[in-house]
């Protein structure tokens, strides 16, 4: 029998999530084209192996802010409206860049923007699932983000770690890779506790692991900390997908993982037929 890592080679439907901080230069906040190029090349190579591939990308708000030079004081009066306007600007810019690079690799990409309605409302959910299916039939790579321009607190999923797990669940993916600015899960915050130990594999995601989550993110951009990643892991594994948190410092980690090598923290799929995705998302918002 293959071990968990070797079985990565057999995965057929893969969701890859990348966060804002992994896409931009630390010094300026402008897009890092080399990293974007490597990301797109890795995804196209998976597609060329006949796998279904989805990219969940952040960066809309961050790139919109850059485009119109938003400073902290511009956010004082109506921060939500400013952020939503920035998302409208930045999402289009981001897609333009992705489309260009995907085209260089002869790959067609599509955009899907979601809100919580896409999960809660059965008709919306079914429509979204049909769209994903049809895109896979056509050999297209869907690029997903939250529809930040319209998603106010009441209808938002809230962060792209959760969004990517929702997508993995909705499309019956067998693997979700969360690219992050950390190596994976540690028993405690490694930036604060030198004794924190790295966790390679989580076979059963119980409360002891959930407690290891810290709601902090090292980068100051994006929204996900370890806590959101552990909720994402609950959604993904309960829906039947393995999930790996891996460091995006070298994006070629994607093919190394797919080759079965030991990178990041693997959360092993543990399908729960009773798992209720809309109820889980609603509960996250209450907490
Ligand atoms: N959807 C947001 C954006 O694209 C980012 C959310 C997140 O980073 O979790 O700007």
Coordinates of C-alpha atoms in Angstrom, one line a residue, residues 11 25 30 40 89 95 128 142 163 179 198 204 211 234 243-244 278 287:
X11 CA -4.5 13.1 -6.9
X25 CA 7.4 42.2 -3.0
X30 CA 3.9 45.5 -6.0
X40 CA 1.2 29.7 -13.1
X89 CA -9.9 47.8 -9.2
X95 CA -6.9 38.8 -13.6
X128 CA -21.5 27.2 -9.2
X142 CA -10.9 28.4 -12.7
X163 CA -12.9 30.0 0.8
X179 CA 0.6 28.1 0.2
X198 CA 6.8 21.0 13.5
X204 CA -7.1 13.0 13.0
X211 CA -5.8 24.7 20.0
X234 CA -11.7 20.7 9.1
X243 CA -5.0 19.3 2.8
X244 CA -1.3 20.5 2.9
X278 CA -23.4 25.8 5.2
X287 CA -17.7 32.7 17.0

